[in-house]
Structure formats: structure tokens, C-alpha cells
PDB file of C-alpha atoms in Angstrom:
ATOM      1  CA  MET A 186      38.602 -10.767  69.258  1.00 41.00           C
ATOM      2  CA  ALA A 187      39.056  -7.815  71.364  1.00 42.00           C
ATOM      3  CA  VAL A 188      37.990  -8.420  74.813  1.00 42.00           C
ATOM      4  CA  SER A 189      37.007  -5.613  77.594  1.00 52.00           C
ATOM      5  CA  HIS A 190      39.603  -4.050  79.927  1.00 55.00           C
ATOM      6  CA  PHE A 191      38.346  -6.219  82.710  1.00 52.00           C
ATOM      7  CA  ASP A 192      38.842  -9.449  80.433  1.00 54.00           C
ATOM      8  CA  GLU A 193      42.438  -8.281  79.526  1.00 54.00           C
ATOM      9  CA  LYS A 194      43.206  -8.061  83.342  1.00 54.00           C
ATOM     10  CA  SER A 195      41.504 -11.009  84.790  1.00 59.00           C
ATOM     11  CA  GLY A 196      41.600 -13.367  81.612  1.00 79.00           C
ATOM     12  CA  ILE A 197      38.648 -15.558  80.412  1.00 90.00           C
ATOM     13  CA  VAL A 198      36.902 -18.759  81.342  1.00 91.00           C
ATOM     14  CA  PRO A 199      36.556 -20.635  78.234  1.00 95.00           C
ATOM     15  CA  CYS A 200      34.349 -23.733  77.678  1.00 96.00           C
ATOM     16  CA  ARG A 201      36.093 -26.028  75.047  1.00 97.00           C
ATOM     17  CA  THR A 202      33.907 -27.674  72.292  1.00 97.00           C
ATOM     18  CA  GLU A 203      34.740 -29.989  69.351  1.00 96.00           C
ATOM     19  CA  TRP A 204      34.834 -26.951  66.940  1.00 97.00           C
ATOM     20  CA  GLY A 205      36.484 -24.542  69.394  1.00 98.00           C
ATOM     21  CA  ARG A 206      35.504 -22.765  72.603  1.00 98.00           C
ATOM     22  CA  TRP A 207      32.950 -20.008  74.132  1.00 98.00           C
ATOM     23  CA  TRP A 208      32.827 -17.823  76.974  1.00 95.00           C
ATOM     24  CA  GLN A 209      30.966 -14.924  77.980  1.00 93.00           C
ATOM     25  CA  THR A 210      30.833 -11.765  79.890  1.00 89.00           C
ATOM     26  CA  VAL A 211      27.938  -9.739  81.516  1.00 87.00           C
ATOM     27  CA  ASP A 212      26.495  -8.582  78.306  1.00 89.00           C
ATOM     28  CA  GLU A 213      28.205 -10.890  75.502  1.00 92.00           C
ATOM     29  CA  LEU A 214      28.833 -14.417  74.398  1.00 96.00           C
ATOM     30  CA  HIS A 215      31.920 -14.887  72.484  1.00 97.00           C
ATOM     31  CA  ILE A 216      32.233 -18.123  70.118  1.00 98.00           C
ATOM     32  CA  GLU A 217      35.641 -18.937  68.672  1.00 98.00           C
ATOM     33  CA  VAL A 218      35.368 -21.532  65.762  1.00 98.00           C
ATOM     34  CA  THR A 219      38.810 -23.153  64.649  1.00 98.00           C
ATOM     35  CA  LEU A 220      38.681 -23.471  60.850  1.00 97.00           C
ATOM     36  CA  PRO A 221      40.952 -24.840  58.056  1.00 94.00           C
ATOM     37  CA  ALA A 222      43.690 -22.865  56.811  1.00 91.00           C
ATOM     38  CA  ASN A 223      42.747 -19.999  54.494  1.00 89.00           C
ATOM     39  CA  THR A 224      39.150 -20.170  55.064  1.00 94.00           C
ATOM     40  CA  LYS A 225      37.458 -17.148  53.017  1.00 96.00           C
ATOM     41  CA  SER A 226      34.362 -15.265  54.298  1.00 95.00           C
ATOM     42  CA  ARG A 227      32.535 -16.605  51.456  1.00 97.00           C
ATOM     43  CA  ASP A 228      32.827 -20.083  53.012  1.00 97.00           C
ATOM     44  CA  VAL A 229      31.026 -18.870  56.198  1.00 98.00           C
ATOM     45  CA  LYS A 230      27.748 -18.470  56.851  1.00 98.00           C
ATOM     46  CA  VAL A 231      26.469 -17.266  60.396  1.00 98.00           C
ATOM     47  CA  ASN A 232      22.765 -16.760  60.969  1.00 98.00           C
ATOM     48  CA  VAL A 233      21.419 -15.426  64.080  1.00 98.00           C
ATOM     49  CA  THR A 234      18.039 -14.530  65.176  1.00 98.00           C
ATOM     50  CA  ASN A 235      16.843 -13.248  68.663  1.00 97.00           C
ATOM     51  CA  SER A 236      16.664 -16.961  69.932  1.00 98.00           C
ATOM     52  CA  SER A 237      18.662 -19.187  67.611  1.00 98.00           C
ATOM     53  CA  ILE A 238      22.103 -19.464  65.683  1.00 99.00           C
ATOM     54  CA  THR A 239      23.352 -21.488  62.669  1.00 98.00           C
ATOM     55  CA  CYS A 240      27.005 -21.669  61.727  1.00 98.00           C
ATOM     56  CA  GLN A 241      28.009 -23.316  58.776  1.00 98.00           C
ATOM     57  CA  ILE A 242      31.379 -23.535  56.928  1.00 97.00           C
ATOM     58  CA  SER A 243      31.813 -24.501  53.452  1.00 96.00           C
ATOM     59  CA  GLY A 244      28.330 -26.036  53.425  1.00 96.00           C
ATOM     60  CA  LYS A 245      28.857 -28.016  56.590  1.00 97.00           C
ATOM     61  CA  THR A 246      26.772 -27.275  59.518  1.00 98.00           C
ATOM     62  CA  LEU A 247      28.969 -26.957  62.742  1.00 97.00           C
ATOM     63  CA  PHE A 248      26.062 -26.069  64.960  1.00 98.00           C
ATOM     64  CA  SER A 249      22.403 -24.984  64.862  1.00 98.00           C
ATOM     65  CA  GLY A 250      19.611 -24.550  67.324  1.00 98.00           C
ATOM     66  CA  ASN A 251      17.800 -22.417  69.827  1.00 98.00           C
ATOM     67  CA  LEU A 252      19.855 -20.363  72.093  1.00 98.00           C
ATOM     68  CA  PHE A 253      20.134 -20.870  75.659  1.00 95.00           C
ATOM     69  CA  ARG A 254      18.498 -17.122  76.177  1.00 94.00           C
ATOM     70  CA  LYS A 255      17.419 -14.420  73.958  1.00 95.00           C
ATOM     71  CA  VAL A 256      20.201 -12.097  72.042  1.00 96.00           C
ATOM     72  CA  ARG A 257      20.147  -9.071  69.913  1.00 95.00           C
ATOM     73  CA  GLY A 258      20.429 -10.965  66.775  1.00 96.00           C
ATOM     74  CA  ASP A 259      20.832  -7.609  64.790  1.00 96.00           C
ATOM     75  CA  ASP A 260      23.942  -6.806  66.825  1.00 96.00           C
ATOM     76  CA  THR A 261      25.889  -9.948  66.083  1.00 97.00           C
ATOM     77  CA  LEU A 262      29.281  -9.507  64.756  1.00 97.00           C
ATOM     78  CA  TRP A 263      31.572 -12.251  63.261  1.00 98.00           C
ATOM     79  CA  THR A 264      35.010 -11.807  62.098  1.00 97.00           C
ATOM     80  CA  LEU A 265      37.595 -14.201  60.319  1.00 96.00           C
ATOM     81  CA  GLU A 266      41.103 -13.848  61.930  1.00 95.00           C
ATOM     82  CA  ASP A 267      44.543 -15.482  61.934  1.00 94.00           C
ATOM     83  CA  ASN A 268      44.802 -16.033  58.134  1.00 91.00           C
ATOM     84  CA  GLY A 269      41.211 -17.473  58.076  1.00 92.00           C
ATOM     85  CA  THR A 270      41.879 -20.062  60.671  1.00 96.00           C
ATOM     86  CA  LEU A 271      39.533 -18.622  63.538  1.00 97.00           C
ATOM     87  CA  LEU A 272      35.890 -17.464  63.080  1.00 98.00           C
ATOM     88  CA  ASN A 273      34.891 -15.194  66.182  1.00 98.00           C
ATOM     89  CA  ILE A 274      31.304 -14.590  66.791  1.00 98.00           C
ATOM     90  CA  VAL A 275      30.057 -12.156  69.385  1.00 98.00           C
ATOM     91  CA  LEU A 276      26.456 -11.993  70.536  1.00 97.00           C
ATOM     92  CA  SER A 277      24.958  -9.427  72.698  1.00 95.00           C
ATOM     93  CA  LYS A 278      22.762 -10.799  75.282  1.00 93.00           C
ATOM     94  CA  ALA A 279      19.263  -9.366  75.315  1.00 91.00           C
ATOM     95  CA  ASP A 280      18.855  -9.999  79.100  1.00 77.00           C
ATOM     96  CA  PHE A 281      22.141  -8.725  80.540  1.00 63.00           C
ATOM     97  CA  SER A 282      20.707  -6.490  82.778  1.00 62.00           C
ATOM     98  CA  GLU A 283      18.671  -9.117  84.728  1.00 57.00           C
ATOM     99  CA  LYS A 284      20.072 -10.713  87.996  1.00 58.00           C
ATOM    100  CA  GLU A 285      21.248 -13.995  86.496  1.00 62.00           C
ATOM    101  CA  THR A 286      23.170 -13.643  83.431  1.00 75.00           C
ATOM    102  CA  VAL A 287      25.189 -16.680  83.372  1.00 88.00           C
ATOM    103  CA  TRP A 288      24.585 -19.060  80.331  1.00 92.00           C
ATOM    104  CA  GLU A 289      24.836 -22.681  81.189  1.00 93.00           C
ATOM    105  CA  ALA A 290      25.144 -23.615  77.637  1.00 96.00           C
ATOM    106  CA  ILE A 291      25.019 -22.161  74.258  1.00 97.00           C
ATOM    107  CA  MET A 292      21.904 -23.934  73.411  1.00 98.00           C
ATOM    108  CA  LYS A 293      18.694 -24.414  74.868  1.00 96.00           C
ATOM    109  CA  ASP A 294      18.757 -28.079  74.794  1.00 97.00           C
ATOM    110  CA  GLY A 295      22.051 -28.241  76.709  1.00 95.00           C
ATOM    111  CA  SER A 296      24.598 -28.362  73.615  1.00 96.00           C
ATOM    112  CA  PHE A 297      27.871 -27.160  74.251  1.00 97.00           C
ATOM    113  CA  LYS A 298      27.351 -27.008  78.069  1.00 96.00           C
ATOM    114  CA  ALA A 299      29.742 -25.898  80.532  1.00 94.00           C
ATOM    115  CA  ASP A 300      30.888 -28.651  82.947  1.00 93.00           C
ATOM    116  CA  PRO A 301      30.261 -27.725  86.672  1.00 90.00           C
ATOM    117  CA  ILE A 302      33.674 -26.452  87.458  1.00 89.00           C
ATOM    118  CA  THR A 303      33.901 -24.268  84.324  1.00 90.00           C
ATOM    119  CA  TYR A 304      30.141 -23.073  85.129  1.00 89.00           C
ATOM    120  CA  ILE A 305      31.283 -22.210  88.702  1.00 87.00           C
ATOM    121  CA  GLU A 306      34.442 -20.180  87.442  1.00 87.00           C
ATOM    122  CA  MET A 307      32.176 -18.483  84.836  1.00 89.00           C
ATOM    123  CA  SER A 308      29.795 -17.580  87.761  1.00 84.00           C
ATOM    124  CA  LYS A 309      32.673 -16.303  89.792  1.00 83.00           C
ATOM    125  CA  LYS A 310      34.206 -14.292  86.859  1.00 83.00           C
ATOM    126  CA  MET A 311      30.885 -12.419  86.122  1.00 83.00           C
ATOM    127  CA  ASP A 312      30.136 -11.615  89.641  1.00 80.00           C
ATOM    128  CA  LEU A 313      33.614  -9.949  89.772  1.00 77.00           C
ATOM    129  CA  GLU A 314      32.445  -8.309  86.429  1.00 78.00           C
ATOM    130  CA  LYS A 315      29.482  -6.881  87.909  1.00 76.00           C
ATOM    131  CA  LEU A 316      31.253  -5.581  90.761  1.00 74.00           C
ATOM    132  CA  GLN A 317      33.639  -3.745  88.328  1.00 74.00           C
ATOM    133  CA  ILE A 318      30.803  -2.036  86.526  1.00 73.00           C
ATOM    134  CA  LYS A 319      29.176  -0.978  89.641  1.00 75.00           C
ATOM    135  CA  PHE A 320      32.496   0.366  91.068  1.00 76.00           C
ATOM    136  CA  PRO A 321      34.579   1.207  88.037  1.00 74.00           C
ATOM    137  CA  GLY A 322      37.309   3.033  90.024  1.00 75.00           C
ATOM    138  CA  MET A 323      38.303  -0.243  91.690  1.00 70.00           C
ATOM    139  CA  ASP A 324      40.214  -3.108  90.437  1.00 70.00           C
ATOM    140  CA  PHE A 325      38.604  -6.460  90.932  1.00 62.00           C
ATOM    141  CA  SER A 326      40.512  -8.447  88.356  1.00 68.00           C
ATOM    142  CA  ASN A 327      42.583 -10.556  91.008  1.00 65.00           C
ATOM    143  CA  SER A 328      39.786 -10.656  93.632  1.00 65.00           C
ATOM    144  CA  ASP A 329      38.257 -13.807  95.026  1.00 67.00           C
ATOM    145  CA  LEU A 330      34.505 -13.637  96.346  1.00 64.00           C
ATOM    146  CA  GLN A 331      33.448 -15.593  99.496  1.00 62.00           C
ATOM    147  CA  LYS A 332      30.409 -16.983  98.141  1.00 68.00           C
ATOM    148  CA  ASN A 333      28.954 -20.441  98.110  1.00 63.00           C
ATOM    149  CA  TYR A 334      29.154 -21.412  94.539  1.00 65.00           C
ATOM    150  CA  ASP A 335      28.681 -25.159  95.251  1.00 61.00           C
ATOM    151  CA  SER A 336      25.084 -24.436  95.933  1.00 59.00           C
ATOM    152  CA  ILE A 337      24.089 -23.528  92.451  1.00 59.00           C
ATOM    153  CA  PRO A 338      20.974 -25.013  91.414  1.00 54.00           C
ATOM    154  CA  GLY A 339      21.499 -27.903  89.513  1.00 58.00           C
ATOM    155  CA  LEU A 340      25.139 -28.431  90.048  1.00 55.00           C
ATOM    156  CA  SER A 341      25.151 -29.488  93.610  1.00 48.00           C
ATOM    157  CA  ASN A 342      24.784 -33.130  92.954  1.00 49.00           C
ATOM    158  CA  THR A 343      27.537 -33.227  89.943  1.00 50.00           C
ATOM    159  CA  LEU A 344      30.363 -31.928  92.155  1.00 46.00           C
TER     160      LEU A 344
END
């Protein structure tokens, strides 16, 4: 899946799952599902509403539930890549202009939750991406912010 210019320069912070991985940008959530070789589009069913997602491969549900936050369901894009071995799903966040845009997990019930270290790294990356958006003439891809990420609510007791 194509990533933004900022992601190309600074990389992504993936959260690994049993079926693949996910990562996020300020305005999108990217889900990558590893598939059996030569999977065809007719074998894939992805249903996304503004608040839920279901992903089925050859009739088997890989994940289904209420999303952590709202998305623009009609803007969802999914593609099969690498000879049908990779499914990329891109969800557009509905609330990306709000101050706090970091998703802790894909699902509201905490399914596919990022571990504390990954969550902190996602937060750092998204803070840098916000700066890049605010100051497009500067390059923040190799920057390091001096912010106390260890005090993120809900994470201080797990580090």
C-alpha cells in the first residue's frame, strides 16, 4: 500500500497481530492481512460502516466488531497485492482533526490492542506527522520529541 511522503521517510510503527499487522497515520488506519497464496478478490469480503468492520477470507471471519473510533465507511479502500498474499485495508478516520487521534486498538473492545511500547512509538510518530502537516517546509522525519510519553493515561502502570 502506498504510504505518505512522511511515512516513506520516517517509516511506520506497526502493531503485529495473528493475521498480519496494522498501523496508523493522523488521518488513516492501515490494516494488512497475510493471505494464502493466490487468494482472489472473490474470496475476500470486507464490510466497513462508520463504526464497525468485518473481514472474511473464503468464508472464514478473521475479525469483526465495533471500531475503536469512527471512520468514514464509504471512503474505505481495500486491495489485494503480492499475487494475492496480502490484503491492504485503508480506513479514513472520521475524527482525525481532533487533538487526540491515536487509536489504542482496532476494536472498541480492545481487540488487536497495541502494546504499551508500540503505542508510545505510534504517539511519537503521529506527533511528528502533525508537526510536518503544520510546517510542511520542514523535515521532521528524523526528529525526536522531548515529551513525557510515559505519562500517557492508562499506560503508566504497565511500563
